[in-house]
Coordinates of C-alpha atoms in Angstrom, one line a residue:
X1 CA 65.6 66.3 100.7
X2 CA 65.5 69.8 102.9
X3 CA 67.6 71.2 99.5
X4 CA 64.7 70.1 97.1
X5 CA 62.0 71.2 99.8
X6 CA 63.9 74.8 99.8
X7 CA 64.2 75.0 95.6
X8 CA 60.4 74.1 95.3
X9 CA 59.5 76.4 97.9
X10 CA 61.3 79.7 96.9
X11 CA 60.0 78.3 92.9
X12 CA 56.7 79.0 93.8
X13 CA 57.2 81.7 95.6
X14 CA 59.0 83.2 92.6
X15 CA 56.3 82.2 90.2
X16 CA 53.8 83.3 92.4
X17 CA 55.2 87.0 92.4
X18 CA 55.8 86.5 88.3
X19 CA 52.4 85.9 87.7
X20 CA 50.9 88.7 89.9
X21 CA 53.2 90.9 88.4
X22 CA 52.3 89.8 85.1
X23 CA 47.9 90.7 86.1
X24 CA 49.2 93.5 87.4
X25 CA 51.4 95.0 84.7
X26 CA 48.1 93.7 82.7
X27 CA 45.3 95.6 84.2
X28 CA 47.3 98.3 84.1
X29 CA 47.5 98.4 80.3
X30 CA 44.2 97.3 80.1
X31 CA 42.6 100.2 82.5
X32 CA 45.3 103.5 83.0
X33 CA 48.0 105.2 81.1
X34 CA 50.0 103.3 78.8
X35 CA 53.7 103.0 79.0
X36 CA 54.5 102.4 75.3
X37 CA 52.2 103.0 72.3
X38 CA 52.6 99.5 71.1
X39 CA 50.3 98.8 74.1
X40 CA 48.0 101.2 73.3
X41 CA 47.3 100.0 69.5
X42 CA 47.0 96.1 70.7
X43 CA 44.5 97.6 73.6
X44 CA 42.1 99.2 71.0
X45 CA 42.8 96.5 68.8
X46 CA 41.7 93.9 71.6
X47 CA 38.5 96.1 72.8
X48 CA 37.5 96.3 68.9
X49 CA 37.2 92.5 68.7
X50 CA 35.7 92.1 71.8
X51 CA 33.0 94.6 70.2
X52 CA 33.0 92.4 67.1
X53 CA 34.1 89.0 66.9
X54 CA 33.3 88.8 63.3
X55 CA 36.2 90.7 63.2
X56 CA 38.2 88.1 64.6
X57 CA 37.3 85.8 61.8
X58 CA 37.7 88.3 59.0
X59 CA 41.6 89.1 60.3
X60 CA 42.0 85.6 60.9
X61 CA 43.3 85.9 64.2
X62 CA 41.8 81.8 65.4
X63 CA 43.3 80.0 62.7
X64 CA 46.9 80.6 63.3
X65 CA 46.0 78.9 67.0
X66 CA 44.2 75.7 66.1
X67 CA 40.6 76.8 65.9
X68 CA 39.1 76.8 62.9
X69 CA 35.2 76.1 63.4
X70 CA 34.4 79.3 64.2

């Protein structure tokens, strides 16, 4: 019991630090200097649909994802 207690704890602990790594590694995309140009086209392409949703519809970007009434 004290070995499953340790493997949950040090899980969460882990997932814990991979998901505020994750926001982090996020935001810092989303706000400051890139760190690969790949990032940099899926940013503006992200802030353009956010601008436009109709563009969202017209690349078809909800359908391939489930949601089609729209």
């Amino acid at each position: 019991m004290k070995i499953f207690k340790k493997i949950l704890k040090y899980g969460g602990i882990l997932l814990a630090v991979l998901i505020v790594v994750g926001g982090l590694f996020a935001a810092h995309t989303w706000y400051f200097k890139l760190v690969n140009i790949n990032l940099f086209f899926a940013r503006t392409m992200m802030q353009m649909m956010a601008e436009s949703p109709e563009m969202m519809s017209t690349l078809r970007v909800l359908e391939p994802i489930g949601i089609k009434g729209h």
